[in-house]
């Protein structure tokens, strides 16, 4: 039974890896330029452990309660865990103390909250700013002015370390729209690097199961994959 889960994940990772490498080869990028995250929301700890055994080291969770419950007893030193979902104010404290990075920082009040919660930290909390690149999406900073202001705010707090941007492309079959969305993230990161050259804007978290190839072509450095790793397991 559990061997099946392991085999299933291993096979999924192998075929995903081939697609990632093909896409990178086409665009002239190197494998170490893109990190693969397994988004393990809705998956059991057992499944996560198999995935770790199969070689994956970076995981993402989109709910604080679920993520902390799942990973509280499974946290090998080389496992990295990011928060990628909408973060409510009343969950911020728990998230800050548990996750290695919060990718979905999507509003000024959340930066203030995270900044206040991390004032005493020795090592800053790594965050990504979520940029709004698709009409239908509700979350994220809209437009360059607002992402500039967010960046300024985040940099101001000693306990926060911005490391780049994240986005969700529109859910559409229209490849051009998806590409436009990813390109907007890439371009915003260039603008941020010009405006705040002392900071690190190099992480571009974009691309999921349905659109990671386009994301890689458009400069993604971190793809967040759920279904292509965990989707068809018989658990
Ligand atoms: C669920 C989720 C993913 C992964 O989605 P798939 O389409 O299953 O690969 C990526 N990013 C975020 C923020 C998610 O919530």
XYZ file of C-alpha atoms and ligand atoms in Angstrom:
250
model
C 0.000 0.000 0.000
C 2.499 2.622 1.113
C 4.964 1.290 -1.411
C 2.376 2.258 -4.015
C 2.334 5.808 -2.711
C 6.097 5.995 -2.833
C 6.253 4.553 -6.350
C 3.487 6.872 -7.512
C 5.242 9.965 -6.199
C 8.600 8.847 -7.480
C 7.179 8.325 -10.973
C 5.390 11.658 -10.896
C 8.595 13.410 -9.858
C 10.566 11.705 -12.596
C 8.162 12.712 -15.335
C 7.855 16.227 -13.938
C 11.630 16.500 -13.813
C 11.843 15.527 -17.499
C 9.367 18.236 -18.450
C 11.205 20.829 -16.365
C 14.516 19.914 -17.962
C 13.065 19.944 -21.490
C 11.640 23.387 -20.940
C 14.860 24.695 -19.424
C 16.876 23.282 -22.291
C 14.647 25.063 -24.801
C 15.127 28.373 -23.051
C 18.832 27.955 -22.390
C 18.429 28.021 -18.632
C 20.102 25.696 -16.149
C 18.445 23.245 -13.809
C 19.687 24.980 -10.683
C 17.918 28.185 -11.681
C 14.502 26.764 -10.844
C 13.421 25.233 -7.562
C 10.646 22.696 -7.381
C 8.153 23.044 -4.550
C 5.644 20.343 -3.699
C 2.425 21.993 -2.596
C 1.217 19.411 -0.124
C -2.109 20.937 0.893
C -4.786 18.278 1.435
C -2.078 15.594 1.495
C -1.402 13.479 4.548
C 1.865 13.464 6.440
C 2.417 9.937 5.178
C 2.325 11.173 1.603
C 4.660 14.050 2.464
C 7.138 11.657 4.044
C 7.166 9.511 0.932
C 7.726 12.583 -1.167
C 10.661 13.564 1.036
C 12.083 10.064 0.672
C 11.706 10.395 -3.072
C 13.999 13.412 -2.893
C 11.890 16.543 -2.615
C 13.039 19.061 -0.003
C 10.848 22.111 -0.533
C 7.189 22.042 0.469
C 4.366 24.557 0.491
C 1.187 24.737 2.517
C -1.721 27.096 2.056
C -3.419 26.861 5.443
C -1.712 27.625 8.714
C -3.635 25.101 10.792
C -3.209 22.265 8.329
C 0.447 23.020 7.642
C 1.501 23.289 11.270
C -0.399 20.147 12.271
C 1.157 18.160 9.451
C 4.760 19.268 9.789
C 5.068 19.687 13.556
C 6.494 16.184 13.977
C 8.244 15.956 10.641
C 10.834 18.642 10.122
C 14.192 17.247 8.993
C 16.922 19.911 8.938
C 17.060 20.005 5.175
C 13.311 20.325 4.668
C 12.155 23.818 3.770
C 8.553 24.810 4.304
C 6.865 27.852 2.805
C 3.448 29.329 3.347
C 1.677 30.069 0.062
C -1.977 30.708 0.943
C -4.028 33.669 2.061
C -2.810 34.680 5.521
C -5.292 36.093 7.989
C -4.131 38.417 10.658
C -5.078 36.121 13.529
C -2.928 33.331 12.061
C 0.093 35.498 11.351
C 1.850 34.866 14.650
C 1.709 31.116 14.263
C 2.789 31.319 10.630
C 5.763 33.522 11.476
C 7.055 31.094 14.066
C 6.586 28.020 11.895
C 7.295 28.639 8.220
C 10.695 29.314 6.639
C 9.196 31.765 4.196
C 5.855 33.455 3.662
C 5.310 33.819 -0.060
C 1.836 35.279 -0.023
C 2.372 38.696 1.537
C -0.397 40.504 -0.263
C -1.331 43.697 1.594
C 0.197 46.545 3.571
C -1.519 45.646 6.823
C 0.014 42.174 6.665
C 3.506 43.625 6.222
C 2.915 45.782 9.314
C 1.700 42.761 11.232
C 4.608 40.528 10.174
C 7.061 43.351 10.767
C 5.800 43.857 14.313
C 5.859 40.122 15.035
C 9.472 39.746 13.891
C 11.079 42.767 15.564
C 12.998 40.617 18.041
C 14.146 37.935 15.625
C 17.793 37.113 15.173
C 17.391 35.832 11.651
C 14.882 37.738 9.577
C 11.779 36.100 8.164
C 12.038 35.621 4.427
C 9.024 36.897 2.574
C 7.874 37.267 -1.009
C 5.508 40.015 -2.067
C 2.490 38.768 -3.966
C 1.920 40.739 -7.121
C -1.471 40.994 -8.721
C -0.971 40.038 -12.368
C -4.362 38.658 -13.358
C -7.677 40.497 -13.541
C -9.767 37.841 -11.866
C -7.445 37.276 -8.947
C -8.336 38.994 -5.701
C -5.030 38.957 -3.910
C -1.760 40.748 -4.355
C -0.426 44.263 -4.732
C -1.820 45.947 -7.814
C 0.481 47.955 -10.010
C 4.070 49.052 -9.686
C 3.352 51.923 -7.316
C 1.759 49.679 -4.773
C 4.469 47.014 -5.000
C 7.106 49.747 -4.591
C 5.373 50.997 -1.462
C 5.074 47.447 -0.159
C 8.760 46.849 -0.783
C 9.682 50.031 1.039
C 7.535 49.035 3.980
C 8.955 45.525 4.131
C 12.559 46.735 3.935
C 11.904 49.103 6.805
C 11.327 46.221 9.239
C 14.552 44.648 10.525
C 12.880 41.260 11.019
C 11.690 40.947 7.424
C 13.787 40.009 4.467
C 12.092 40.336 1.086
C 13.569 37.874 -1.397
C 11.373 38.300 -4.433
C 7.854 38.082 -5.783
C 5.102 35.537 -6.236
C 2.000 35.454 -8.401
C -0.919 33.357 -9.531
C -1.660 33.410 -13.238
C -5.284 33.495 -14.407
C -7.036 30.128 -14.598
C -7.502 30.015 -18.328
C -6.624 27.934 -21.343
C -5.474 31.100 -23.012
C -1.723 30.737 -23.016
C -1.095 34.320 -24.034
C -2.917 35.631 -20.974
C -0.954 33.356 -18.695
C 2.290 34.446 -20.302
C 1.379 38.116 -19.936
C 0.788 37.556 -16.260
C 4.166 35.878 -15.693
C 5.920 38.472 -17.766
C 4.416 41.196 -15.602
C 5.951 39.546 -12.539
C 9.340 39.309 -14.175
C 9.214 42.937 -15.238
C 8.120 44.081 -11.796
C 11.144 42.313 -10.331
C 13.444 44.219 -12.687
C 11.846 47.498 -11.654
C 12.222 46.622 -7.991
C 15.863 45.733 -8.506
C 16.416 49.152 -10.071
C 14.548 50.994 -7.366
C 15.943 49.018 -4.405
C 19.290 47.728 -5.670
C 20.573 46.753 -2.232
C 17.830 44.179 -1.796
C 17.320 40.716 -3.178
C 14.472 40.371 -5.691
C 15.743 37.235 -7.332
C 13.057 34.751 -6.314
C 10.178 34.617 -8.778
C 7.600 32.167 -7.500
C 5.349 31.456 -10.454
C 3.989 28.411 -12.244
C 1.721 25.576 -11.107
C 0.810 22.226 -12.646
C -1.079 23.696 -15.586
C 1.321 26.495 -16.443
C 4.818 25.783 -15.122
C 6.351 25.448 -18.575
C 5.242 28.931 -19.533
C 6.424 30.184 -16.147
C 9.880 28.701 -16.658
C 10.051 30.256 -20.114
C 9.197 33.609 -18.549
C 11.851 33.451 -15.859
C 10.338 31.584 -12.917
C 12.843 30.540 -10.263
C 10.397 28.561 -8.132
C 7.486 26.502 -9.391
C 4.732 25.438 -6.990
C 3.401 22.045 -7.979
C 0.506 20.149 -6.417
C -1.464 17.888 -8.776
C 1.443 16.822 -10.975
C 3.147 15.362 -7.902
C 0.252 14.238 -5.721
C -2.715 14.239 -8.073
C -3.270 10.666 -9.127
C -2.050 8.751 -6.075
C -4.187 5.909 -4.901
C -4.207 6.620 -1.190
C -2.569 24.528 -4.665
C -1.598 25.583 -5.012
C -0.583 25.347 -5.954
C -0.441 24.040 -6.730
O -1.489 23.889 -7.618
P -1.494 22.699 -8.717
O -2.296 23.270 -9.815
O -2.135 21.549 -8.052
O -0.095 22.436 -9.108
C 0.333 26.369 -6.197
N 0.247 27.554 -5.566
C -0.691 27.817 -4.647
C -0.721 29.145 -3.993
C -1.662 26.842 -4.345
O -2.618 27.116 -3.453
